[in-house]
Amino acid sequence: DAKTTQPNSMESNEEEPVHLPCNHSTISGTDYIHWYRQLPSQGPEYVIHGLTSNVNNRMASLAIAEDRKSSTLILHRATLRDAAVYYCILRDYNDMRFGAGTRLTVKP
Amino acid sequence: ETGVTQTPRHLVMGMTNKKSLKCEQHLGHNAMYWYKQSAKKPLELMFVYSLEERVENNSVPSRFSPECPNSSHLFLHLHTLQPEDSALYLCASSRGQGGIFGYTFGSGTRLTVV
């Protein structure tokens, strides 16, 4: 599976936008970019995924670089409930393999 | 409620016990997965079932034995575990194995081996 690189941790203030970066320089043409998050003591939760175009849903936006070697998950207004570990994963036909993710702390 | 239900939520077992973890989904998904999450470590993929056939087994010790009797149910049978097997065990399902399909996870079973 292609690898992703994320910062270990990030901090944000409540009510402010958060941009979570992910580098995936070895992405293949058929890899989808998936984002999940995991709150304490819970299983991971699907956030968003895309292939080439930017994507929006009720939780977040996904901005994909034109060369697809990086992407950014955007939380438009962080809340305390968004504090979690965020995982960026490349997925083709193979199964989902998680890295360490980015631990997001949201300060009131 | 995520659509994937795992029972029990917590389990304490001795090293000589035999127990089973259960996972159930009624999302119409065709693939199911077991993951292990140890403290301060990334999730590790253990087993993959697609259309009730095991398609992947990631060098998991034989003291872990999966079973998928139908597309809605997945079990993980445990016997003679070690204390280092204590972890959060997560079940997930997806509509298919292609990259376009996302996963739905359960809340996990917190296992403690004493």
Coordinates of N, CA and C in Angstrom, one line a residue, chain B:
Chain B
E1 N -24.9 4.7 17.4 CA -25.2 3.5 16.6 C -24.6 3.7 15.2
T2 N -23.6 2.9 14.9 CA -22.9 3.1 13.6 C -23.4 2.2 12.5
G3 N -24.2 1.2 12.9 CA -24.6 0.2 11.9 C -23.8 -1.1 12.0
V4 N -22.7 -1.0 12.8 CA -21.9 -2.2 13.1 C -21.9 -2.4 14.6
T5 N -22.4 -3.5 15.0 CA -22.5 -3.7 16.5 C -21.6 -4.8 16.9
Q6 N -20.8 -4.4 18.0 CA -19.9 -5.4 18.5 C -20.2 -5.7 20.0
T7 N -20.2 -7.0 20.3 CA -20.4 -7.5 21.6 C -19.4 -8.5 22.0
P8 N -19.0 -8.5 23.3 CA -19.3 -7.5 24.3 C -18.5 -6.3 24.2
R9 N -18.8 -5.2 24.9 CA -18.0 -4.0 24.8 C -16.7 -4.1 25.6
H10 N -16.8 -4.9 26.7 CA -15.6 -5.1 27.5 C -15.6 -6.6 27.9
L11 N -14.3 -7.1 27.9 CA -14.2 -8.5 28.2 C -12.9 -8.7 29.0
V12 N -13.0 -9.4 30.1 CA -11.8 -9.8 30.9 C -11.7 -11.3 30.9
M13 N -10.6 -11.8 30.5 CA -10.5 -13.3 30.4 C -9.1 -13.7 30.9
G14 N -9.1 -14.9 31.4 CA -7.8 -15.5 31.9 C -7.1 -16.2 30.7
M15 N -5.9 -16.5 30.9 CA -5.1 -17.0 29.8 C -5.5 -18.4 29.3
T16 N -6.2 -19.1 30.2 CA -6.7 -20.4 29.8 C -8.1 -20.5 29.3
N17 N -8.8 -19.3 29.3 CA -10.2 -19.2 28.9 C -10.3 -19.3 27.4
K18 N -11.6 -19.7 27.0 CA -12.0 -19.5 25.6 C -13.2 -18.6 25.5
K19 N -13.1 -17.6 24.7 CA -14.2 -16.6 24.5 C -14.3 -16.3 23.1
S20 N -15.4 -15.6 22.7 CA -15.7 -15.2 21.3 C -16.1 -13.7 21.3
L21 N -15.6 -13.0 20.3 CA -16.1 -11.7 20.1 C -17.1 -11.7 18.9
K22 N -18.1 -10.9 19.0 CA -19.2 -11.0 17.9 C -19.3 -9.6 17.2
C23 N -19.5 -9.7 15.9 CA -19.7 -8.4 15.2 C -20.9 -8.7 14.3
E24 N -21.8 -7.7 14.1 CA -23.0 -7.8 13.3 C -23.2 -6.5 12.6
Q25 N -23.5 -6.7 11.3 CA -23.9 -5.5 10.5 C -25.1 -5.8 9.6
H26 N -26.0 -4.9 9.5 CA -27.2 -5.0 8.7 C -27.2 -3.9 7.7
L27 N -26.0 -3.6 7.1 CA -25.9 -2.5 6.2 C -25.9 -3.0 4.7
G28 N -26.0 -4.4 4.6 CA -25.9 -5.0 3.3 C -24.5 -5.0 2.7
H29 N -23.5 -4.9 3.6 CA -22.1 -4.9 3.1 C -21.6 -6.3 2.9
N30 N -20.7 -6.4 2.0 CA -20.2 -7.8 1.6 C -18.8 -8.1 2.1
A31 N -18.1 -7.2 2.7 CA -16.8 -7.4 3.3 C -16.8 -7.0 4.7
M32 N -16.1 -7.8 5.5 CA -15.9 -7.6 6.9 C -14.5 -7.8 7.4
Y33 N -14.1 -7.1 8.4 CA -12.7 -7.0 8.8 C -12.6 -7.0 10.3
W34 N -11.5 -7.6 10.8 CA -11.1 -7.5 12.2 C -9.8 -6.7 12.2
Y35 N -9.7 -5.7 13.2 CA -8.5 -4.9 13.4 C -8.2 -5.0 14.9
K36 N -6.9 -4.9 15.2 CA -6.5 -4.8 16.6 C -5.8 -3.5 16.8
Q37 N -6.2 -2.9 18.0 CA -5.5 -1.6 18.3 C -5.0 -1.7 19.7
S38 N -3.7 -1.8 19.8 CA -3.0 -1.8 21.1 C -2.7 -0.4 21.5
A39 N -2.4 -0.2 22.8 CA -2.2 1.1 23.3 C -1.1 1.8 22.6
K40 N -1.3 3.0 22.2 CA -0.3 3.9 21.5 C 0.2 3.3 20.2
K41 N -0.5 2.4 19.6 CA -0.1 1.9 18.3 C -1.2 2.0 17.3
P42 N -0.8 2.1 16.0 CA -1.8 2.2 14.9 C -2.7 0.9 14.9
L43 N -3.8 1.1 14.2 CA -4.7 -0.1 14.0 C -3.9 -1.1 13.1
E44 N -4.0 -2.4 13.5 CA -3.4 -3.5 12.7 C -4.5 -4.3 12.1
L45 N -4.5 -4.5 10.8 CA -5.4 -5.4 10.2 C -5.1 -6.8 10.5
M46 N -6.1 -7.6 10.9 CA -5.9 -9.0 11.3 C -6.5 -9.9 10.2
F47 N -7.8 -9.8 9.9 CA -8.4 -10.7 9.0 C -9.4 -9.9 8.1
V48 N -9.5 -10.4 6.8 CA -10.5 -9.8 5.9 C -11.3 -10.9 5.3
Y49 N -12.6 -10.7 5.3 CA -13.6 -11.6 4.7 C -14.3 -10.8 3.6
S50 N -14.4 -11.5 2.4 CA -15.2 -10.9 1.3 C -16.2 -12.0 0.9
L51 N -17.4 -11.7 0.9 CA -18.5 -12.6 0.5 C -18.3 -13.9 1.3
E52 N -18.0 -13.8 2.6 CA -17.9 -14.9 3.6 C -16.7 -15.7 3.4
E53 N -15.8 -15.4 2.4 CA -14.5 -16.1 2.3 C -13.4 -15.3 2.9
R54 N -12.5 -16.0 3.6 CA -11.4 -15.3 4.1 C -10.4 -15.0 3.0
V55 N -10.1 -13.7 2.8 CA -9.2 -13.3 1.7 C -7.8 -12.8 2.2
E56 N -7.7 -12.6 3.5 CA -6.5 -12.1 4.0 C -6.3 -12.5 5.5
N57 N -5.1 -13.0 5.8 CA -4.8 -13.3 7.2 C -3.4 -12.8 7.4
N58 N -3.3 -11.7 8.2 CA -2.0 -11.0 8.3 C -1.1 -11.6 9.4
S59 N -0.7 -12.9 9.2 CA 0.3 -13.5 10.2 C -0.2 -13.4 11.6
V60 N -1.5 -13.6 11.8 CA -2.0 -13.6 13.1 C -1.8 -14.9 13.8
P61 N -1.5 -14.9 15.1 CA -1.3 -16.2 15.8 C -2.5 -17.1 15.8
S62 N -2.4 -18.4 15.8 CA -3.5 -19.3 15.7 C -4.4 -19.2 16.9
R63 N -4.0 -18.6 18.0 CA -4.9 -18.4 19.1 C -6.1 -17.5 18.8
F64 N -6.0 -16.8 17.7 CA -7.1 -16.0 17.2 C -7.7 -16.8 16.0
S65 N -9.0 -17.1 16.0 CA -9.6 -17.8 15.0 C -10.9 -17.1 14.5
P66 N -10.9 -16.6 13.3 CA -12.1 -15.9 12.8 C -13.1 -16.9 12.2
E67 N -14.3 -16.4 12.2 CA -15.4 -17.2 11.6 C -16.4 -16.2 11.0
C68 N -16.8 -16.4 9.7 CA -17.8 -15.6 9.1 C -18.9 -16.5 8.5
P69 N -20.0 -16.8 9.3 CA -21.0 -17.7 8.9 C -21.9 -17.2 7.8
N70 N -22.1 -15.9 7.7 CA -22.9 -15.2 6.7 C -22.4 -13.8 6.6
S71 N -22.9 -13.1 5.6 CA -22.4 -11.7 5.3 C -22.7 -10.7 6.4
S72 N -23.5 -11.1 7.3 CA -23.9 -10.1 8.4 C -23.2 -10.3 9.7
H73 N -22.5 -11.4 9.8 CA -21.9 -11.8 11.1 C -20.5 -12.2 11.0
L74 N -19.7 -11.8 12.0 CA -18.3 -12.1 12.0 C -17.9 -12.3 13.5
F75 N -17.2 -13.4 13.7 CA -16.8 -13.8 15.0 C -15.2 -13.8 15.1
L76 N -14.7 -13.6 16.3 CA -13.3 -13.8 16.5 C -13.2 -14.7 17.8
H77 N -12.8 -16.0 17.6 CA -12.7 -16.9 18.7 C -11.3 -16.8 19.3
L78 N -11.3 -16.7 20.6 CA -10.1 -16.5 21.3 C -9.8 -17.7 22.3
H79 N -8.5 -18.2 22.3 CA -8.2 -19.2 23.2 C -6.7 -19.1 23.6
T80 N -6.4 -19.4 24.8 CA -5.1 -19.4 25.4 C -4.3 -18.1 25.0
L81 N -5.0 -17.0 25.3 CA -4.4 -15.7 24.9 C -3.3 -15.3 25.9
Q82 N -2.5 -14.3 25.5 CA -1.4 -13.8 26.4 C -1.7 -12.4 26.8
P83 N -1.1 -11.9 27.9 CA -1.4 -10.6 28.3 C -1.2 -9.5 27.3
E84 N -0.2 -9.7 26.4 CA 0.1 -8.8 25.3 C -1.0 -8.7 24.3
D85 N -2.0 -9.6 24.3 CA -3.1 -9.6 23.4 C -4.2 -8.6 23.9
S86 N -4.0 -8.1 25.1 CA -5.0 -7.1 25.6 C -4.9 -5.9 24.7
A87 N -6.1 -5.5 24.2 CA -6.2 -4.4 23.2 C -7.7 -4.1 22.9
L88 N -7.9 -3.1 22.1 CA -9.2 -2.8 21.5 C -9.4 -3.6 20.2
Y89 N -10.4 -4.5 20.1 CA -10.6 -5.2 18.9 C -11.8 -4.6 18.1
L90 N -11.5 -4.2 16.9 CA -12.5 -3.4 16.1 C -12.9 -4.3 14.9
C91 N -14.2 -4.2 14.7 CA -14.8 -4.8 13.5 C -15.2 -3.7 12.5
A92 N -15.1 -4.0 11.2 CA -15.5 -3.0 10.2 C -16.1 -3.8 9.1
S93 N -17.0 -3.0 8.3 CA -17.6 -3.6 7.1 C -17.5 -2.6 6.0
S94 N -17.6 -3.1 4.8 CA -17.7 -2.2 3.6 C -18.5 -2.9 2.5
R95 N -19.0 -2.1 1.6 CA -19.9 -2.6 0.6 C -19.1 -3.5 -0.3
G96 N -17.9 -3.2 -0.5 CA -17.0 -4.0 -1.4 C -15.6 -3.7 -1.0
Q97 N -14.7 -4.3 -1.7 CA -13.2 -4.1 -1.4 C -12.6 -3.0 -2.3
G98 N -13.3 -2.4 -3.2 CA -12.7 -1.4 -4.0 C -12.4 -0.1 -3.3
G99 N -11.5 0.7 -3.8 CA -11.1 1.9 -3.1 C -12.2 2.9 -2.9
I100 N -13.2 2.8 -3.7 CA -14.3 3.8 -3.6 C -15.2 3.5 -2.4
F101 N -15.0 2.4 -1.8 CA -15.9 2.1 -0.7 C -15.3 2.4 0.7
G102 N -16.0 3.1 1.5 CA -15.6 3.4 2.8 C -15.9 2.3 3.8
Y103 N -15.3 2.4 4.9 CA -15.6 1.4 6.0 C -16.5 2.0 7.1
T104 N -17.3 1.1 7.6 CA -18.0 1.5 8.8 C -17.5 0.6 10.0
F105 N -17.1 1.3 11.0 CA -16.5 0.6 12.2 C -17.5 0.4 13.3
G106 N -17.3 -0.6 14.1 CA -18.0 -0.8 15.3 C -17.3 0.0 16.4
S107 N -17.8 0.0 17.6 CA -17.2 0.7 18.7 C -16.1 -0.1 19.4
G108 N -16.0 -1.4 19.1 CA -14.9 -2.2 19.5 C -15.2 -3.0 20.8
T109 N -14.4 -4.0 21.1 CA -14.4 -4.7 22.3 C -13.1 -4.5 23.0
R110 N -13.2 -4.0 24.2 CA -11.9 -3.8 25.0 C -11.6 -5.1 25.7
L111 N -10.6 -5.7 25.3 CA -10.2 -7.0 25.9 C -9.0 -6.9 26.8
T112 N -9.2 -7.5 28.0 CA -8.1 -7.5 29.0 C -7.8 -9.0 29.3
V113 N -6.6 -9.4 29.1 CA -6.1 -10.8 29.4 C -5.3 -10.7 30.7
V114 N -5.8 -11.5 31.6 CA -5.1 -11.5 33.0 C -4.5 -12.9 33.3

